[in-house]
Short mmCIF file of C-alpha atoms in Angstrom, two decimals:
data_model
loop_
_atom_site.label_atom_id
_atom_site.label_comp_id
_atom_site.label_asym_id
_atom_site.label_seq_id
_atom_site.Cartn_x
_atom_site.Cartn_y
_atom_site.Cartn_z
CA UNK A 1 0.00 0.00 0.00
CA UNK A 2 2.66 2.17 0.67
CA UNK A 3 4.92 2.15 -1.99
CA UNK A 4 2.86 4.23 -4.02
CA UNK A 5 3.31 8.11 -4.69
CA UNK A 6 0.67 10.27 -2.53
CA UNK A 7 -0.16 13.55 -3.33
CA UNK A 8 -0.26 15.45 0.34
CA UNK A 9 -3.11 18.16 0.22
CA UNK A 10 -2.96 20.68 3.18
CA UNK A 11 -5.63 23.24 1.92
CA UNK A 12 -9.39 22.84 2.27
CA UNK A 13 -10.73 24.01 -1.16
CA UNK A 14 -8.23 21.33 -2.96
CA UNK A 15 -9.40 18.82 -0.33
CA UNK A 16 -13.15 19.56 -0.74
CA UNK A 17 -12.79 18.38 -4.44
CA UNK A 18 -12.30 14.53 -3.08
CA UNK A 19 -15.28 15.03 -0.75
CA UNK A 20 -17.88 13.79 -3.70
CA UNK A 21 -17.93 10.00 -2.92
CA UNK A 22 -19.22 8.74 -5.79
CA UNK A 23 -16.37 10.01 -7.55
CA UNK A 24 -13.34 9.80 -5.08
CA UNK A 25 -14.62 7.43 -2.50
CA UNK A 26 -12.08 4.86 -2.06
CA UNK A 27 -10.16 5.09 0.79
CA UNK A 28 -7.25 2.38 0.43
CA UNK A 29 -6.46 1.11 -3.20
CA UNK A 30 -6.13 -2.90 -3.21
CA UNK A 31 -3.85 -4.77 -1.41
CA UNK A 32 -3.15 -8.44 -1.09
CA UNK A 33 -1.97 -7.73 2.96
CA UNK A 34 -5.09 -6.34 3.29
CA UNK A 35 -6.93 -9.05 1.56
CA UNK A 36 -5.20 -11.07 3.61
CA UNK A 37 -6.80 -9.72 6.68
CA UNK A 38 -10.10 -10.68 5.30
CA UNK A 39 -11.72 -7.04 4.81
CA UNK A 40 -11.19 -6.22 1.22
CA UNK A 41 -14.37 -5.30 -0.57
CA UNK A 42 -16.59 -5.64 3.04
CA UNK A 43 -17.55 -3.21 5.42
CA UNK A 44 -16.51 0.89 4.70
CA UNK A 45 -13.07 1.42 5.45
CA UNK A 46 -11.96 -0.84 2.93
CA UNK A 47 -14.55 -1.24 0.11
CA UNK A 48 -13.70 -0.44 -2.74
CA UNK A 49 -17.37 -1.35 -4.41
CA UNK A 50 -19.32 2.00 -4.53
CA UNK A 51 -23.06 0.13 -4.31
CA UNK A 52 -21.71 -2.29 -1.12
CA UNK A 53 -19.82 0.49 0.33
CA UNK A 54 -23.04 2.85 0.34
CA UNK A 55 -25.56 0.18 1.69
CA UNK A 56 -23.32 0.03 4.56
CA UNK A 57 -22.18 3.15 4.96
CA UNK A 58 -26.47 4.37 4.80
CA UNK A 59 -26.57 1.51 7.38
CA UNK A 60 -23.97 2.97 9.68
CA UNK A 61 -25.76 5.99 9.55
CA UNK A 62 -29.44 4.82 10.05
CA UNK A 63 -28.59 3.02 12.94
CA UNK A 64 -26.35 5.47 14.57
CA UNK A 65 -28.84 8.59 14.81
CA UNK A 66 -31.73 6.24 15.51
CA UNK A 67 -32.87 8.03 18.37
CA UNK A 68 -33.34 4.53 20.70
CA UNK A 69 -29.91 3.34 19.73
CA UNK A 70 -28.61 7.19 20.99
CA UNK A 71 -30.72 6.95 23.92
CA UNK A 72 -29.32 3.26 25.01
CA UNK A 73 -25.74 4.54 24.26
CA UNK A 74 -26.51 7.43 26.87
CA UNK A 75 -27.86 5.49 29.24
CA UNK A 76 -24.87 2.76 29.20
CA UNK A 77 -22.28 5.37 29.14
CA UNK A 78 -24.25 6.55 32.16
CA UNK A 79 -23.85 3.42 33.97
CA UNK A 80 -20.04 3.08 32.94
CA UNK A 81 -19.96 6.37 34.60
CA UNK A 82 -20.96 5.25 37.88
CA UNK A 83 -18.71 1.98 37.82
CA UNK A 84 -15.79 3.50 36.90
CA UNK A 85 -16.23 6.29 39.70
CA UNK A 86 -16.44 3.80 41.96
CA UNK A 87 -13.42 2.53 40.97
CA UNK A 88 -11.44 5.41 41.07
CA UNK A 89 -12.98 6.03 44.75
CA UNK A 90 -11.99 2.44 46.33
CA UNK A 91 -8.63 3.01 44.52
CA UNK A 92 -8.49 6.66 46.20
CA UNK A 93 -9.54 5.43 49.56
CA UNK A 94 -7.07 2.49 50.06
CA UNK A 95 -4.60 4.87 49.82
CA UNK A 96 -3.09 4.84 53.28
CA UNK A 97 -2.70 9.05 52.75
CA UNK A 98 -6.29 9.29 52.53
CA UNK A 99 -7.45 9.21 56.52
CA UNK A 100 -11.10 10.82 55.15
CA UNK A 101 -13.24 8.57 52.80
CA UNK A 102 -15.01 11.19 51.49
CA UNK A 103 -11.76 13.79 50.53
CA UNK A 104 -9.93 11.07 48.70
CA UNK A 105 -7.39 11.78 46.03
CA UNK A 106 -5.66 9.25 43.45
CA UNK A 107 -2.99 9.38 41.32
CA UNK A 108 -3.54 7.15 37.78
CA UNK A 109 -3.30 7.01 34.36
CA UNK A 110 -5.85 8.62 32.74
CA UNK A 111 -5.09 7.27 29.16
CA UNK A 112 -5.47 3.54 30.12
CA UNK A 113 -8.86 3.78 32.40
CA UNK A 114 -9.95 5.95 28.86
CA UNK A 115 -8.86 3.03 26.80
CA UNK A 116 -10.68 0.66 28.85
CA UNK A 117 -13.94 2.90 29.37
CA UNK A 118 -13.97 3.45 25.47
CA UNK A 119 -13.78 -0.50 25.07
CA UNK A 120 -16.45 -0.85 27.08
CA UNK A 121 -19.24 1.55 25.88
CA UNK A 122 -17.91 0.59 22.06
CA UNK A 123 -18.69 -3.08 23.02
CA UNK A 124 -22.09 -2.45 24.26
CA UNK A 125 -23.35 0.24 21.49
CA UNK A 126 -21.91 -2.46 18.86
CA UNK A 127 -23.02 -5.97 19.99
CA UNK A 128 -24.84 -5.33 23.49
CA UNK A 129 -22.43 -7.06 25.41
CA UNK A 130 -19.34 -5.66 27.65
CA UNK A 131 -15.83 -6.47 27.65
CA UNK A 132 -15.04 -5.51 31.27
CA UNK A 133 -11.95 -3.20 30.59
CA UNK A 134 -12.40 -1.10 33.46
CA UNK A 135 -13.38 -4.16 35.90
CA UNK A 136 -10.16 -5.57 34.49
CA UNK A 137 -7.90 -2.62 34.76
CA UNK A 138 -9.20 -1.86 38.14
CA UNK A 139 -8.24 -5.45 39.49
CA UNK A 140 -4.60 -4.67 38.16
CA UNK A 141 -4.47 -2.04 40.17
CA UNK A 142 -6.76 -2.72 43.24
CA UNK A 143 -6.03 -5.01 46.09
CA UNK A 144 -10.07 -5.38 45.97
CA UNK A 145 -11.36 -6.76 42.94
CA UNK A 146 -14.17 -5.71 41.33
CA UNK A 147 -17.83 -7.91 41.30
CA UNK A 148 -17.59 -8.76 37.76
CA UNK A 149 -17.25 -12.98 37.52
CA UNK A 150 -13.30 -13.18 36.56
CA UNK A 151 -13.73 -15.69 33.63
CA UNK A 152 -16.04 -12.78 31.49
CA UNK A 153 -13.43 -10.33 32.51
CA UNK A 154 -10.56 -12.28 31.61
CA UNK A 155 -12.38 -13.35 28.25
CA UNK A 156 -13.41 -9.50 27.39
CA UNK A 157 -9.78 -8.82 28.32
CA UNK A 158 -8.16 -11.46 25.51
CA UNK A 159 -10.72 -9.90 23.26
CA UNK A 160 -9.57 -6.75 23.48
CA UNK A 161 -5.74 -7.40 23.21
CA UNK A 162 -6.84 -9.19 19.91
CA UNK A 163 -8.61 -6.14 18.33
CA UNK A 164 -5.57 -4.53 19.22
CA UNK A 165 -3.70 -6.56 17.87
CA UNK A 166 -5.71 -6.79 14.79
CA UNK A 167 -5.50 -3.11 14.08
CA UNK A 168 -1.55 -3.57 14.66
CA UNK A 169 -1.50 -6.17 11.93
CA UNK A 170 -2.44 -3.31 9.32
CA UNK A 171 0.50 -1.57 9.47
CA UNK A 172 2.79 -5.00 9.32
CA UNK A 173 0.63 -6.46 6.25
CA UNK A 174 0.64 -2.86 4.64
CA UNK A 175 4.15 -1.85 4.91
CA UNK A 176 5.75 -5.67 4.68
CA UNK A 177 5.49 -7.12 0.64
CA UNK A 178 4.26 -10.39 0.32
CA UNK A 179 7.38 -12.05 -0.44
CA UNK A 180 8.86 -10.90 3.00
CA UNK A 181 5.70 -12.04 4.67
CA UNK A 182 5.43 -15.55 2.86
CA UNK A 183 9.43 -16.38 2.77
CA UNK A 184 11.97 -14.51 5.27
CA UNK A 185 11.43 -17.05 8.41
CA UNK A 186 11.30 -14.35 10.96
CA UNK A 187 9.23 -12.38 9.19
CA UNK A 188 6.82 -15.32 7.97
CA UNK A 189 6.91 -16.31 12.05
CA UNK A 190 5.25 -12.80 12.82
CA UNK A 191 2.65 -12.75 10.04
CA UNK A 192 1.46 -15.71 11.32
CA UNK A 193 0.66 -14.70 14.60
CA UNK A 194 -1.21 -12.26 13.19
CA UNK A 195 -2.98 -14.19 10.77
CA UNK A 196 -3.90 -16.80 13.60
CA UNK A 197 -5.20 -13.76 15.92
CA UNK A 198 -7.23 -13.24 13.14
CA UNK A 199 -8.55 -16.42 13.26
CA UNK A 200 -9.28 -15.94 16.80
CA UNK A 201 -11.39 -12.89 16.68
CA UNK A 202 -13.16 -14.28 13.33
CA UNK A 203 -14.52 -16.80 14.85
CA UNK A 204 -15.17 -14.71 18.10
CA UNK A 205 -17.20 -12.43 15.93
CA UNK A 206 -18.74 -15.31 14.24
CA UNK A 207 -19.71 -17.07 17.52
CA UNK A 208 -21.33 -13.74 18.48
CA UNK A 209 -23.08 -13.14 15.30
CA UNK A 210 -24.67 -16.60 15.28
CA UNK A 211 -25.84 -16.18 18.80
CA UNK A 212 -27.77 -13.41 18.40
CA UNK A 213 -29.15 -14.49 15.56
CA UNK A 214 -30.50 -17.61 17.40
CA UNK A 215 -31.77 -15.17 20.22
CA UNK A 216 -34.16 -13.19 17.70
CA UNK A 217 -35.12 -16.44 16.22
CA UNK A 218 -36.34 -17.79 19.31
CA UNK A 219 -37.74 -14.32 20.68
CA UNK A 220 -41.09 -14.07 21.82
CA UNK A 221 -43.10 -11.17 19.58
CA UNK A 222 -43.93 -9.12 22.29
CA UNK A 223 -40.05 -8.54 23.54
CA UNK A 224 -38.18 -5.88 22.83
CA UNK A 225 -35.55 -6.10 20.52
CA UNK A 226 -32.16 -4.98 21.61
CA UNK A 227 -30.69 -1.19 19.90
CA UNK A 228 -26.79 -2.47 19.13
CA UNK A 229 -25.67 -2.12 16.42
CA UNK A 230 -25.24 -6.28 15.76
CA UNK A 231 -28.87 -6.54 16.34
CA UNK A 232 -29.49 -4.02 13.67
CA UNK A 233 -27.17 -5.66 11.64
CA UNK A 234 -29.14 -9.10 11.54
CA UNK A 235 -32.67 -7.53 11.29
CA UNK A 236 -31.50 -5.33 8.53
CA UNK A 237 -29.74 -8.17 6.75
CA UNK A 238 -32.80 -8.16 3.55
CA UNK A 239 -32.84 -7.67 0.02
CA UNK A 240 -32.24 -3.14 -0.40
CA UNK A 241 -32.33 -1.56 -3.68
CA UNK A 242 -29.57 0.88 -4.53
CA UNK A 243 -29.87 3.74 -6.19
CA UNK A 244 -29.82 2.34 -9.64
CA UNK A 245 -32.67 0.45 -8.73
CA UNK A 246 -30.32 -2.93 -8.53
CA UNK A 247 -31.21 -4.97 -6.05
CA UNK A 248 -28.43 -5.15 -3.43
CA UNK A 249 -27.83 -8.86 -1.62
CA UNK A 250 -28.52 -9.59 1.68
CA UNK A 251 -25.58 -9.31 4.15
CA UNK A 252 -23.77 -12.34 4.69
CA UNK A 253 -22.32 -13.09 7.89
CA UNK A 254 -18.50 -12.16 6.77
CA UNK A 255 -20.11 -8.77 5.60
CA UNK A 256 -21.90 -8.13 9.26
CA UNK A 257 -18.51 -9.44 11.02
CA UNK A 258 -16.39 -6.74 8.99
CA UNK A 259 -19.33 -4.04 9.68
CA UNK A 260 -18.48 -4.87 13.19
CA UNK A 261 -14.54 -4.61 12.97
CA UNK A 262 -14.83 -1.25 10.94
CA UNK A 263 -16.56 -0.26 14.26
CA UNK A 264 -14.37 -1.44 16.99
CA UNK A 265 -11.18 -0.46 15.20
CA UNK A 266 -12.77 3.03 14.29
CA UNK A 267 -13.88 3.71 17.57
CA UNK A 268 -11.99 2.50 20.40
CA UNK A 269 -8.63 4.61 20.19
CA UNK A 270 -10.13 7.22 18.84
CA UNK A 271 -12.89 7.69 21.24
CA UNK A 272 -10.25 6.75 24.41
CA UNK A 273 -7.53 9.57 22.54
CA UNK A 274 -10.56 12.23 22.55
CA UNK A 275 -11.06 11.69 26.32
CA UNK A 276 -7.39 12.37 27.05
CA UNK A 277 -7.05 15.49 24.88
CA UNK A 278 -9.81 16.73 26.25
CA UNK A 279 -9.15 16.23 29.81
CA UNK A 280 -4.92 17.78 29.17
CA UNK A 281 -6.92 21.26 27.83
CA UNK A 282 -9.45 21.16 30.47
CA UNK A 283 -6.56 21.10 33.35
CA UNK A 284 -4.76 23.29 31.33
CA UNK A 285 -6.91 26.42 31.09
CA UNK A 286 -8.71 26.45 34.05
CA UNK A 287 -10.75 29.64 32.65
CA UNK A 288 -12.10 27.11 30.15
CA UNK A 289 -12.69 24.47 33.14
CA UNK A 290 -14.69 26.97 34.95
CA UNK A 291 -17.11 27.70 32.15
CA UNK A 292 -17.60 24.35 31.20
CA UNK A 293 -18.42 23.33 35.06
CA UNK A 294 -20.77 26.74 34.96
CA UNK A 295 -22.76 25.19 32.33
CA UNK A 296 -22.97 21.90 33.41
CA UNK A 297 -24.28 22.83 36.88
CA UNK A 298 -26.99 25.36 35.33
CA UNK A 299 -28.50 23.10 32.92
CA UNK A 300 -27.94 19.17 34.81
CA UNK A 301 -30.45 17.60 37.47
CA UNK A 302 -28.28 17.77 40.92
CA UNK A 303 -28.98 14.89 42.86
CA UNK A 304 -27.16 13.90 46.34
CA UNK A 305 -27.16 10.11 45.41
CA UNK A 306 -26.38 10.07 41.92
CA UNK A 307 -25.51 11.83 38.33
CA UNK A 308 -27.37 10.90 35.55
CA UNK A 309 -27.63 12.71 32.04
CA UNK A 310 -30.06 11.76 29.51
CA UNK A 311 -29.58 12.67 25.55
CA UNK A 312 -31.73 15.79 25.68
CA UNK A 313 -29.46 16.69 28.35
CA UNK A 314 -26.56 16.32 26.49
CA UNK A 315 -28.50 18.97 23.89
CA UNK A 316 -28.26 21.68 26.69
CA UNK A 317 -24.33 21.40 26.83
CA UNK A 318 -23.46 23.76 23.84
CA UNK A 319 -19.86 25.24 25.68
CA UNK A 320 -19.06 21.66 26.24
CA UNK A 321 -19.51 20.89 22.30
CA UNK A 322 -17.41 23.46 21.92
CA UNK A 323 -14.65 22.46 23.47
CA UNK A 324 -14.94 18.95 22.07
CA UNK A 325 -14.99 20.63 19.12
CA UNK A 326 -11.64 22.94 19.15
CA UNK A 327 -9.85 20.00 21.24
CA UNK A 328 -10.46 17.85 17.83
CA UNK A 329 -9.19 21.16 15.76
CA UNK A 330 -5.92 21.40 17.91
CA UNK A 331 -5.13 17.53 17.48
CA UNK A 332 -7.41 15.71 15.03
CA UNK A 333 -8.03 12.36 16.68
CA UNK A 334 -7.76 11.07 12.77
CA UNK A 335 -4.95 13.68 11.31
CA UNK A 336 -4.97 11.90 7.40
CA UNK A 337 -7.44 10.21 5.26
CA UNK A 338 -6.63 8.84 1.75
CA UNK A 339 -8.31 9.04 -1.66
CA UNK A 340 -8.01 7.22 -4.34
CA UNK A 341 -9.58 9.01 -7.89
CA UNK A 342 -11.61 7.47 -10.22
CA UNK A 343 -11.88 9.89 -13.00
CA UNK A 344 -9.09 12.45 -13.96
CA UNK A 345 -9.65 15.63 -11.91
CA UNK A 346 -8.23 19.04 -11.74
CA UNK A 347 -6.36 20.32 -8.60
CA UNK A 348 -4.11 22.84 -7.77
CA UNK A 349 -4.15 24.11 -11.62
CA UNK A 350 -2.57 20.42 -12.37
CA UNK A 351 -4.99 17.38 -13.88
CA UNK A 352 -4.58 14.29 -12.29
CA UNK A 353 -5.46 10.83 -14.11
CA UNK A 354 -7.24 8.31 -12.70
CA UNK A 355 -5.79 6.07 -9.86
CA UNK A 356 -3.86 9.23 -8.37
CA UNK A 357 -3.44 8.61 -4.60
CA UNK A 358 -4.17 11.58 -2.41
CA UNK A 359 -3.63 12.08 1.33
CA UNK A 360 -5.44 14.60 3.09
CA UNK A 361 -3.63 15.99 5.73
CA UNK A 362 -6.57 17.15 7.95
CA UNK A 363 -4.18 18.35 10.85
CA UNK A 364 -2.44 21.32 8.56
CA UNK A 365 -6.06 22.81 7.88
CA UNK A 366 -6.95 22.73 11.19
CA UNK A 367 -4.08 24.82 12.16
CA UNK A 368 -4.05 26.70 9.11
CA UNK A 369 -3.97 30.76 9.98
CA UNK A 370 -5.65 32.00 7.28
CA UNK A 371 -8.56 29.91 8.75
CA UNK A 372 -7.76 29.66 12.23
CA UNK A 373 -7.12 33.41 13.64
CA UNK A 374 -4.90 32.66 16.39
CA UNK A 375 -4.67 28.97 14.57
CA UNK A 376 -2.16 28.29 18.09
CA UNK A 377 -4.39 29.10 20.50
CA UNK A 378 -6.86 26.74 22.84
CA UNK A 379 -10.05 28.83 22.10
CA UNK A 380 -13.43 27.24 22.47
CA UNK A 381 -15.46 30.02 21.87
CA UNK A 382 -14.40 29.95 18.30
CA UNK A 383 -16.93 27.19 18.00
CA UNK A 384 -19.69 28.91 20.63
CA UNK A 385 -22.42 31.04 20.59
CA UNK A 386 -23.47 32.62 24.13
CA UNK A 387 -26.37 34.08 21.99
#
């Protein structure tokens, strides 16, 4: 994949050009290490068929601003929330500085209990079920151990590593030809541990898939149906016309398992690398920390036993958008994308045939001055309105 020329584009009206998907959709041109990895054609990220690629991509978004899968992602996130508080507080109060249980402090890392926490609420919004991250980074650290029965934590915990793992195994398979991966011994030795941890979470994915599907088989007409995304998946998985009026096949089981990777891998690290940006520019402007707190406190329910927020809450919290908002301009949790054209197209006064690779380097227009006034500078209100 990358031993091709790429054409970096830093300025948004050249970039805007490759926004029309129909035209410049593709993403990644082929690869056999990708094919490899079982994703080629499937899914978004790497689908290179326009009518597959926009079934699920309209699927993606369907499900995703359905307003009961947004509420059930609320209220899960809401229940993380408490769990990993009360993590943090047992942690804080068996430290033997702490003589008062309810003036505790703690000293952790932030970046791994945001890892774990994004693992967890990813999990449940995708296929309904938890990995346990947090349980099983707080029992690392915790001479108590958390309530959660040790054999789902320890299984949500291999799970994990092989997602990572998986997402790892991009970089060898793209940068690594296939004649290093299939002859040099040491090199062959490595590619197959990632090809067998591929194995693994197929067939984790699989297992998962198939159970589900037996559990809306056998469920009773008057039960809910759960709002993951897996769920969706299945009960969506029926003849759809495309826009050429061709009728689209039903999903097969390989093409709901990649749906599913495209999720985890697009948004575990990035949601767990949004958490830690934005919690380094909240402690470092306090001004900014104080406003956001001032909002939050005006426009929450206070309650002396517990802290919920539901979606329409989350409506009310414009300064806090904000800063989500200009944290993701300062360090854009996804700095590049790539394009592949399929027509010749003018840029830059040059013409460009088709098959020209271009990478978009999204973290030079968000700093860009001529945009940006002050492009340097932590600003929030740049994206709020007090009016």
């Amino acid at each position: 994949m990358f031993d091709r020329r790429y054409i970096i584009l830093s300025r948004p009206e050249y970039i805007e050009k490759l926004f029309d998907r129909k035209l410049f959709f593709m993403k990644f041109p082929y690869s056999q290490g990708i094919d490899e990895l079982g994703v080629h054609e499937r899914g978004i990220a790497f689908n290179d068929n326009y009518e597959s690629w926009k079934y699920n991509n309209k699927f993606f978004t369907d499900t995703f601003v359905a307003q009961k899968f947004m509420n059930n992602a609320v209220k899960s996130t809401n229940k993380l929330y408490v769990e990993l508080s009360s993590y943090w507080q047992s942690l804080g109060n068996q430290n033997i500085s702490n003589s008062n249980n309810d003036n505790w402090t703690l000293e952790t890392d932030f970046s791994a209990w945001f890892h774990g926490f994004a693992n967890d609420i990813v999990s449940i919004i995708i296929t309904g079920e938890r990995t346990y991250s947090i349980a099983s980074y707080y029992n690392k650290q915790s001479l108590n151990k958390s309530e959660c029965p040790n054999a789902l934590v320890e299984d949500g915990n291999k799970f994990v590593k092989s997602i990572v793992q998986y997402l790892e195994s991009f970089i060898f398979f793209a940068f690594i030809s296939p004649f290093l991966r299939h002859y040099i011994p040491i090199i062959k030795n490595q590619s197959n541990i990632y090809l067998k941890n591929r194995d693994y979470l197929f067939e984790k994915l699989d297992n998962m898939i198939k159970k589900r599907r037996r559990e809306i088989e056998e469920m009773s007409v008057n039960v809910e149906m759960k709002t993951d995304m897996l769920t969706s998946l299945i009960t969506a998985n029926t003849n759809m016309k495309a826009s050429n009026d061709k009728v689209l096949e039903p999903m097969t089981d390989e093409d709901v398992r990649v749906n599913l990777l495209d999720a985890f891998l697009g948004g575990t690290d990035t949601t767990s690398n949004l958490f830690c940006f934005v919690t380094y520019y909240i402690c470092k402007h306090p001004h900014v920390k104080r406003k956001m707190l001032s909002e939050i406190d005006y426009n929450l329910p206070k309650s002396s036993d517990k802290f919920y927020i539901s979606y329409n809450d989350l409506q009310k919290l414009k300064y806090c958008e904000a800063i989500i908002k200009e944290v993701y301009r300062m360090v854009p949790i996804i700095p590049f994308s790539i394009r592949t054209t399929t027509k010749e197209i003018e840029i830059a006064g040059y013409k460009w045939p088709s098959g020209t690779h271009f990478l978009l380097n999204f973290f030079a227009v968000h700093g860009h001055s001529e945009f940006w006034p002050d492009s340097e500078v932590f600003n929030p209100d740049r994206f709020y309105n007090d009016n």
